[in-house]
Amino acid sequence: MKNIILAADIGGTTCKLGIFDSTLIRLKKWSIKTDIKDETGESLIEDIFNAWQASLKDLGFELEDVLGIGIGVPGPVNFETGVVNGAVNLNWPNKVDIPKLLSKHIDCPVFVDNDANVAALGEKHKGAGKGARDVAMITLGTGLGGGMIANDKLVHGHNGSGAEFGHFRVDHDQRFQCNCGKSGCLETVASATGVVNLVNFYYPKLTFKSSILHLIKENKVTAKSVFDAAKEGDQFCIFITERVANHIAYAISVISVMSNPKFVILGGGMSDAGDILIENIKTEYRHLTFNPAQDGTEIVQAELGNDAGIEGAAGLIKTYLIDTKGA
Amino acid sequence: MKNIILAADIGGTTCKLGIFDSTLIRLKKWSIKTDIKDETGESLIEDIFNAWQASLKDLGFELEDVLGIGIGVPGPVNFETGVVNGAVNLNWPNKVDIPKLLSKHIDCPVFVDNDANVAALGEKHKGAGKGARDVAMITLGTGLGGGMIANDKLVHGHNGSGAEFGHFRVDHDQRFQCNCGKSGCLETVASATGVVNLVNFYYPKLTFKSSILHLIKENKVTAKSVFDAAKEGDQFCIFITERVANHIAYAISVISVMSNPKFVILGGGMSDAGDILIENIKTEYRHLTFNPAQDGTEIVQAELGNDAGIEGAAGLIKTYLIDTKGA
């Protein structure tokens, strides 16, 4: 009986792998090292397949039991075809057709999506999204990524740029250049990189003393150091935290009138800052946001941590194969 | 055989009615006067039903041939239940349960949605959206409304505030109060009301002479008078048109990284301004927007005019009944 889902969350250092049943109960989870030597991706996909196959056997299953495969990748993906359009962190300079590579080993449906979308789907199915139909996730890391689920489906858009929350202009003074080529993007003021940008911008202008002065002078400021100092009462770091929170709150106020999600989930390393960031976000969000759109909307921390990726990769099969009866 | 769709686009003055076949070919279109005397909505729904029934007979069909009924309403609707939560323009102070009122006359599925969503669906199926899977429509009228379609489905959100494009803050100086209770909303600077707001704000500050001076002094400025004068080369009106276009372009740049629609359709009376508005929007949009998200995205004028409502009302049955095979 075909009731097994194979899942992979491919990262630049490790690949997290999972085996699930068709109700998304996880039967096994483990990691392998990511081999980034082969630019074609072929040997990495083979490594992943071999690891799945060995574990399937250990669990008493056959390849024939596999219903489908879901994969998350750190790069732009054509969701329709499963082709990855290059991935810097994997050393894939060109397109990699993952379903085609896997078809040499196994004959089953393969769904591939980018890691931010997959994490959002994982949180929807098994984490802070509590299965809600409409969910948005903002991933606050070095960059700022996202995933948006409306009517139970990921919003990819016509060329896969749905939920690219990091790349609309919120800093109208355009103080910081963004990696995307524009300036003033949300990512430049609301990611870990953005925190450092704001510290370097404001420090020379303000008269606050700060406990992180030595880090600023040595160019060693991190988002974590700022939030930690804010928690200790450092006025400058509280000021920076409020600026960052206001930008994130603005983004959520926009998301609320676009797709009106039940849950807006904050994930990524920066969300570990906890209340000092999230309570500031909530206060500004309530102040800013169209009242009917904020009504009943909850801003919550992600719950799955590093597991969001494989949970969501498995979730691709649940959402697009099992729950989609031929539609 | 059940292959007939009944459609209504209920407005404050007239109700546009339509009879369609199940492939959305329109068999008849006509209007009746909207009776707003009955606050319960019961007599209006009865008027509409009687009009449909008479026309069905003329066309040689029976009530038994009706597959479903789609209705657009100028007010907030619970899409799941079809209950309208009051409608100022219809003189409905309280909730009106349209499916329940119709069930006294006919036994078939009834879908009710707000007029902006229904217009977007109409343009997707039969107009400027060309059947694309991902479409957004901005309606530029006295207010600024919208509809968003992702993965072929309207994005209602968890409490029906999806695509409320008029109500996020874009004017950070918050110069104008919005009807929603907040200030600085897109609607305050990018609707017909917004055009008048900007004229009144900038006129005392600028040294331009303007051909609309007499209108300003008599408090008779309209969006149309501003765009008409801009087309004639009036520098002040060109300045205002550019400000308005920039705000709309910003909104579209945000929509592009949220749901990444293939078509962004501009409808409503203000879109009749044509190129002087739309070309300015496109220029700023290209300048502002995340490159991958603008790639292949087209900003276009609506095509169906006043027919978008009944086309979309019929489209509700196509999208949610015919194309949704039990999912």
Short mmCIF file of C-alpha atoms in Angstrom, two decimals, chain A:
data_model
loop_
_atom_site.label_atom_id
_atom_site.label_comp_id
_atom_site.label_asym_id
_atom_site.label_seq_id
_atom_site.Cartn_x
_atom_site.Cartn_y
_atom_site.Cartn_z
CA MET A 1 0.00 0.00 0.00
CA LYS A 2 1.33 3.39 -1.00
CA ASN A 3 1.28 5.26 2.29
CA ILE A 4 4.85 6.51 2.79
CA ILE A 5 6.14 10.05 2.22
CA LEU A 6 9.87 10.74 1.80
CA ALA A 7 11.00 14.23 2.77
CA ALA A 8 14.22 16.22 2.49
CA ASP A 9 15.17 19.71 3.58
CA ILE A 10 18.35 20.39 1.64
CA GLY A 11 20.68 22.93 3.25
CA GLY A 12 24.18 24.13 2.42
CA THR A 13 25.77 22.08 5.24
CA THR A 14 23.37 19.24 6.02
CA CYS A 15 20.32 17.65 4.48
CA LYS A 16 17.60 16.86 6.95
CA LEU A 17 15.73 13.75 5.93
CA GLY A 18 12.45 12.26 7.07
CA ILE A 19 10.08 9.39 6.50
CA PHE A 20 6.39 10.02 7.20
CA ASP A 21 3.14 8.16 6.82
CA SER A 22 0.31 9.63 4.76
CA THR A 23 -1.24 11.31 7.84
CA LEU A 24 2.07 13.18 8.34
CA ILE A 25 3.10 11.13 11.36
CA ARG A 26 6.88 11.13 11.34
CA LEU A 27 8.40 7.65 11.42
CA LYS A 28 12.06 8.69 11.26
CA LYS A 29 14.20 11.81 11.09
CA TRP A 30 17.95 12.09 10.51
CA SER A 31 20.61 14.13 8.70
CA ILE A 32 23.35 13.57 6.16
CA LYS A 33 26.17 15.88 5.13
CA THR A 34 25.50 17.95 2.01
CA ASP A 35 27.96 17.14 -0.76
CA ILE A 36 28.42 20.40 -2.66
CA LYS A 37 31.27 19.21 -4.88
CA ASP A 38 29.05 18.14 -7.78
CA GLU A 39 27.66 21.23 -9.53
CA THR A 40 25.04 19.16 -11.35
CA GLY A 41 23.41 18.07 -8.08
CA GLU A 42 23.38 14.47 -9.30
CA SER A 43 25.55 12.94 -6.58
CA LEU A 44 23.74 14.83 -3.80
CA ILE A 45 20.36 13.56 -5.02
CA GLU A 46 21.84 10.06 -5.19
CA ASP A 47 23.15 10.38 -1.61
CA ILE A 48 19.71 11.44 -0.43
CA PHE A 49 17.98 8.63 -2.29
CA ASN A 50 20.39 6.01 -0.90
CA ALA A 51 19.85 7.28 2.63
CA TRP A 52 16.05 7.11 2.21
CA GLN A 53 16.27 3.63 0.71
CA ALA A 54 18.39 2.21 3.57
CA SER A 55 16.09 3.70 6.20
CA LEU A 56 12.96 2.51 4.43
CA LYS A 57 14.36 -1.02 4.58
CA ASP A 58 15.18 -0.64 8.29
CA LEU A 59 11.57 0.40 8.91
CA GLY A 60 10.28 -2.57 6.95
CA PHE A 61 9.05 -0.70 3.88
CA GLU A 62 9.74 -1.07 0.16
CA LEU A 63 10.23 1.59 -2.52
CA GLU A 64 6.80 0.53 -3.82
CA ASP A 65 5.22 1.84 -0.62
CA VAL A 66 6.28 5.41 -1.42
CA LEU A 67 3.35 7.67 -2.26
CA GLY A 68 5.40 10.75 -3.02
CA ILE A 69 8.52 12.78 -2.30
CA GLY A 70 8.65 16.34 -0.98
CA ILE A 71 11.83 18.44 -1.02
CA GLY A 72 12.77 21.91 0.21
CA VAL A 73 15.70 23.72 -1.43
CA PRO A 74 17.52 26.99 -0.62
CA GLY A 75 16.93 28.61 -3.99
CA PRO A 76 14.31 29.65 -6.54
CA VAL A 77 12.20 26.73 -7.72
CA ASN A 78 9.71 26.34 -10.53
CA PHE A 79 7.04 24.68 -8.43
CA GLU A 80 5.22 23.27 -11.46
CA THR A 81 8.25 21.36 -12.76
CA GLY A 82 10.44 20.94 -9.66
CA VAL A 83 13.40 22.48 -11.48
CA VAL A 84 15.71 24.55 -9.23
CA ASN A 85 16.98 27.66 -10.96
CA GLY A 86 20.46 27.59 -9.37
CA ALA A 87 21.31 27.59 -5.66
CA VAL A 88 24.33 29.50 -4.39
CA ASN A 89 24.56 27.63 -1.07
CA LEU A 90 24.53 24.25 -2.81
CA ASN A 91 27.08 25.25 -5.44
CA TRP A 92 24.52 24.74 -8.18
CA PRO A 93 25.29 27.47 -10.72
CA ASN A 94 22.78 26.12 -13.26
CA LYS A 95 19.34 24.59 -13.33
CA VAL A 96 18.92 21.27 -11.52
CA ASP A 97 15.92 19.11 -12.47
CA ILE A 98 15.38 17.23 -9.21
CA PRO A 99 12.36 15.13 -10.35
CA LYS A 100 14.35 14.00 -13.40
CA LEU A 101 17.37 13.05 -11.28
CA LEU A 102 15.14 11.12 -8.87
CA SER A 103 13.31 9.34 -11.71
CA LYS A 104 16.46 7.27 -12.28
CA HIS A 105 15.90 5.72 -8.87
CA ILE A 106 12.16 5.75 -8.14
CA ASP A 107 8.89 6.26 -9.96
CA CYS A 108 6.60 8.50 -7.89
CA PRO A 109 5.37 12.12 -7.78
CA VAL A 110 8.03 14.61 -6.62
CA PHE A 111 7.24 18.10 -5.32
CA VAL A 112 10.03 20.63 -4.84
CA ASP A 113 9.66 24.08 -3.29
CA ASN A 114 11.92 26.68 -1.77
CA ASP A 115 12.87 26.40 1.89
CA ALA A 116 10.88 29.42 3.12
CA ASN A 117 7.65 28.14 1.55
CA VAL A 118 8.25 24.64 2.86
CA ALA A 119 8.91 25.93 6.40
CA ALA A 120 5.64 27.88 6.28
CA LEU A 121 3.77 24.76 5.21
CA GLY A 122 5.41 22.78 8.02
CA GLU A 123 4.33 25.35 10.62
CA LYS A 124 0.81 25.34 9.16
CA HIS A 125 0.41 21.56 9.33
CA LYS A 126 2.25 20.74 12.53
CA GLY A 127 3.31 23.93 14.30
CA ALA A 128 2.12 27.42 15.19
CA GLY A 129 -0.33 27.57 12.26
CA LYS A 130 -2.55 24.92 13.90
CA GLY A 131 -3.86 23.75 10.53
CA ALA A 132 -5.47 27.13 9.73
CA ARG A 133 -6.48 27.71 6.12
CA ASP A 134 -4.72 31.10 5.89
CA VAL A 135 -1.23 31.47 7.34
CA ALA A 136 1.79 33.67 6.68
CA MET A 137 5.29 33.01 7.96
CA ILE A 138 8.10 35.56 8.12
CA THR A 139 11.57 34.08 8.51
CA LEU A 140 13.89 36.53 10.24
CA GLY A 141 17.42 35.37 9.53
CA THR A 142 20.43 36.90 7.84
CA GLY A 143 17.89 37.81 5.18
CA LEU A 144 14.12 38.07 5.47
CA GLY A 145 12.07 35.40 3.72
CA GLY A 146 8.55 34.19 3.87
CA GLY A 147 5.80 31.86 2.91
CA MET A 148 2.12 32.56 2.44
CA ILE A 149 -0.70 30.05 2.50
CA ALA A 150 -4.17 31.11 1.34
CA ASN A 151 -7.10 28.73 1.01
CA ASP A 152 -4.78 25.94 2.23
CA LYS A 153 -2.38 26.39 -0.72
CA LEU A 154 1.02 28.07 -0.93
CA VAL A 155 0.90 31.33 -2.87
CA HIS A 156 3.66 30.93 -5.44
CA GLY A 157 2.44 33.54 -7.90
CA HIS A 158 2.94 33.46 -11.62
CA ASN A 159 6.73 33.26 -11.48
CA GLY A 160 7.40 32.06 -7.96
CA SER A 161 7.87 35.43 -6.24
CA GLY A 162 4.87 35.08 -3.92
CA ALA A 163 5.64 35.87 -0.26
CA GLU A 164 8.96 37.56 -1.02
CA PHE A 165 8.27 39.73 2.02
CA GLY A 166 11.86 40.93 2.29
CA HIS A 167 11.75 42.90 -0.92
CA PHE A 168 9.31 45.75 -0.84
CA ARG A 169 10.37 49.26 0.08
CA VAL A 170 9.70 50.33 3.65
CA ASP A 171 12.71 52.57 4.21
CA HIS A 172 11.77 55.43 1.94
CA ASP A 173 15.04 57.23 2.65
CA GLN A 174 16.70 54.18 1.04
CA ARG A 175 19.57 54.27 3.51
CA PHE A 176 20.78 50.76 2.78
CA GLN A 177 21.43 48.88 -0.43
CA CYS A 178 19.74 45.47 -0.62
CA ASN A 179 21.29 42.32 -2.09
CA CYS A 180 18.43 42.27 -4.59
CA GLY A 181 19.75 45.38 -6.33
CA LYS A 182 17.12 47.80 -5.02
CA SER A 183 17.42 49.85 -1.86
CA GLY A 184 15.16 50.45 1.12
CA CYS A 185 13.80 46.87 1.15
CA LEU A 186 12.31 45.47 4.36
CA GLU A 187 15.25 43.09 4.56
CA THR A 188 17.67 46.04 4.93
CA VAL A 189 16.04 47.16 8.20
CA ALA A 190 14.29 44.13 9.65
CA SER A 191 16.60 41.09 9.30
CA ALA A 192 19.73 40.29 11.32
CA THR A 193 21.61 42.24 8.65
CA GLY A 194 19.09 45.03 9.07
CA VAL A 195 19.69 45.22 12.82
CA VAL A 196 23.40 45.74 12.18
CA ASN A 197 22.60 48.33 9.49
CA LEU A 198 20.46 50.31 11.93
CA VAL A 199 23.04 50.12 14.72
CA ASN A 200 25.74 51.47 12.44
CA PHE A 201 23.42 54.18 11.11
CA TYR A 202 22.06 55.46 14.41
CA TYR A 203 25.05 55.09 16.70
CA PRO A 204 26.97 58.14 15.48
CA LYS A 205 23.76 60.23 15.58
CA LEU A 206 22.56 59.51 19.09
CA THR A 207 23.82 60.53 22.49
CA PHE A 208 22.89 57.26 24.21
CA LYS A 209 25.67 55.39 25.91
CA SER A 210 25.54 51.70 25.12
CA SER A 211 26.91 48.48 26.57
CA ILE A 212 27.60 47.22 23.04
CA LEU A 213 29.98 50.09 22.22
CA HIS A 214 32.99 47.75 22.14
CA LEU A 215 31.22 45.48 19.66
CA ILE A 216 30.30 48.44 17.44
CA LYS A 217 33.90 49.66 17.43
CA GLU A 218 35.22 46.19 16.58
CA ASN A 219 32.53 45.75 13.90
CA LYS A 220 31.25 42.67 15.74
CA VAL A 221 27.65 43.64 16.42
CA THR A 222 25.10 40.89 15.89
CA ALA A 223 21.32 40.99 16.11
CA LYS A 224 21.56 38.71 19.15
CA SER A 225 23.95 41.07 20.96
CA VAL A 226 21.50 43.93 20.37
CA PHE A 227 18.44 42.06 21.65
CA ASP A 228 20.35 40.66 24.63
CA ALA A 229 21.50 44.16 25.61
CA ALA A 230 17.96 45.49 25.12
CA LYS A 231 16.67 42.88 27.55
CA GLU A 232 19.25 44.16 30.07
CA GLY A 233 17.84 47.67 29.68
CA ASP A 234 20.39 49.18 27.28
CA GLN A 235 18.54 52.27 25.98
CA PHE A 236 20.27 52.38 22.61
CA CYS A 237 19.53 48.70 21.97
CA ILE A 238 15.91 49.20 23.06
CA PHE A 239 15.69 52.06 20.56
CA ILE A 240 17.06 49.82 17.78
CA THR A 241 14.75 46.96 18.77
CA GLU A 242 11.75 49.29 18.54
CA ARG A 243 12.79 50.50 15.09
CA VAL A 244 13.15 46.90 13.87
CA ALA A 245 9.85 45.88 15.48
CA ASN A 246 8.05 48.80 13.84
CA HIS A 247 9.27 47.76 10.41
CA ILE A 248 8.17 44.15 10.97
CA ALA A 249 4.81 45.36 12.32
CA TYR A 250 4.34 47.47 9.21
CA ALA A 251 5.02 44.43 7.03
CA ILE A 252 2.47 42.39 8.99
CA SER A 253 -0.09 45.21 8.68
CA VAL A 254 0.37 45.01 4.91
CA ILE A 255 0.19 41.21 4.86
CA SER A 256 -3.05 41.47 6.86
CA VAL A 257 -4.85 43.52 4.21
CA MET A 258 -3.41 41.41 1.40
CA SER A 259 -4.16 37.83 2.47
CA ASN A 260 -5.62 38.35 5.97
CA PRO A 261 -4.00 35.27 7.57
CA LYS A 262 -5.28 33.84 10.84
CA PHE A 263 -1.70 33.35 12.04
CA VAL A 264 1.39 35.38 11.22
CA ILE A 265 4.27 33.17 12.33
CA LEU A 266 7.68 34.63 13.11
CA GLY A 267 10.53 32.18 12.58
CA GLY A 268 14.26 32.23 11.93
CA GLY A 269 17.06 32.91 14.38
CA MET A 270 15.97 36.46 15.18
CA SER A 271 12.59 35.31 16.45
CA ASP A 272 14.43 33.72 19.38
CA ALA A 273 14.73 37.26 20.77
CA GLY A 274 11.24 36.52 22.08
CA ASP A 275 9.03 39.02 23.89
CA ILE A 276 11.26 42.06 23.63
CA LEU A 277 10.85 41.91 19.86
CA ILE A 278 7.43 40.30 19.56
CA GLU A 279 5.59 42.47 22.12
CA ASN A 280 6.93 45.59 20.40
CA ILE A 281 5.74 44.21 17.07
CA LYS A 282 2.26 43.50 18.43
CA THR A 283 1.88 46.98 19.91
CA GLU A 284 2.77 48.75 16.68
CA TYR A 285 0.73 46.25 14.63
CA ARG A 286 -2.42 47.04 16.60
CA HIS A 287 -1.79 50.73 16.19
CA LEU A 288 -1.22 50.54 12.43
CA THR A 289 -3.52 47.89 11.04
CA PHE A 290 -6.97 48.19 9.45
CA ASN A 291 -9.25 47.09 12.26
CA PRO A 292 -11.31 44.43 10.45
CA ALA A 293 -8.08 42.83 9.15
CA GLN A 294 -6.39 42.61 12.54
CA ASP A 295 -9.49 41.24 14.22
CA GLY A 296 -8.70 37.68 15.33
CA THR A 297 -5.27 37.69 13.68
CA GLU A 298 -2.54 36.27 15.91
CA ILE A 299 1.17 37.04 15.73
CA VAL A 300 3.00 34.01 17.08
CA GLN A 301 6.48 32.50 17.32
CA ALA A 302 7.31 29.50 15.15
CA GLU A 303 7.21 26.19 17.03
CA LEU A 304 9.09 23.68 14.91
CA GLY A 305 12.55 25.26 14.74
CA ASN A 306 14.81 23.34 12.38
CA ASP A 307 12.17 20.66 11.83
CA ALA A 308 9.85 23.03 9.94
CA GLY A 309 11.64 22.17 6.69
CA ILE A 310 11.13 18.40 6.63
CA GLU A 311 7.66 18.69 8.15
CA GLY A 312 6.74 21.07 5.33
CA ALA A 313 8.48 18.98 2.67
CA ALA A 314 6.29 16.06 3.72
CA GLY A 315 3.39 18.51 3.85
CA LEU A 316 3.80 19.19 0.13
CA ILE A 317 2.62 15.63 -0.53
CA LYS A 318 -0.30 15.98 1.87
CA THR A 319 -1.39 19.34 0.38
CA TYR A 320 -0.75 18.76 -3.31
CA LEU A 321 -1.24 15.02 -3.70
CA ILE A 322 -3.42 13.57 -0.94
CA ASP A 323 -5.79 16.51 -0.32
CA THR A 324 -6.03 17.50 -3.98
CA LYS A 325 -8.38 14.98 -5.46
CA GLY A 326 -7.57 15.46 -9.10
CA ALA A 327 -8.34 19.20 -8.97
#
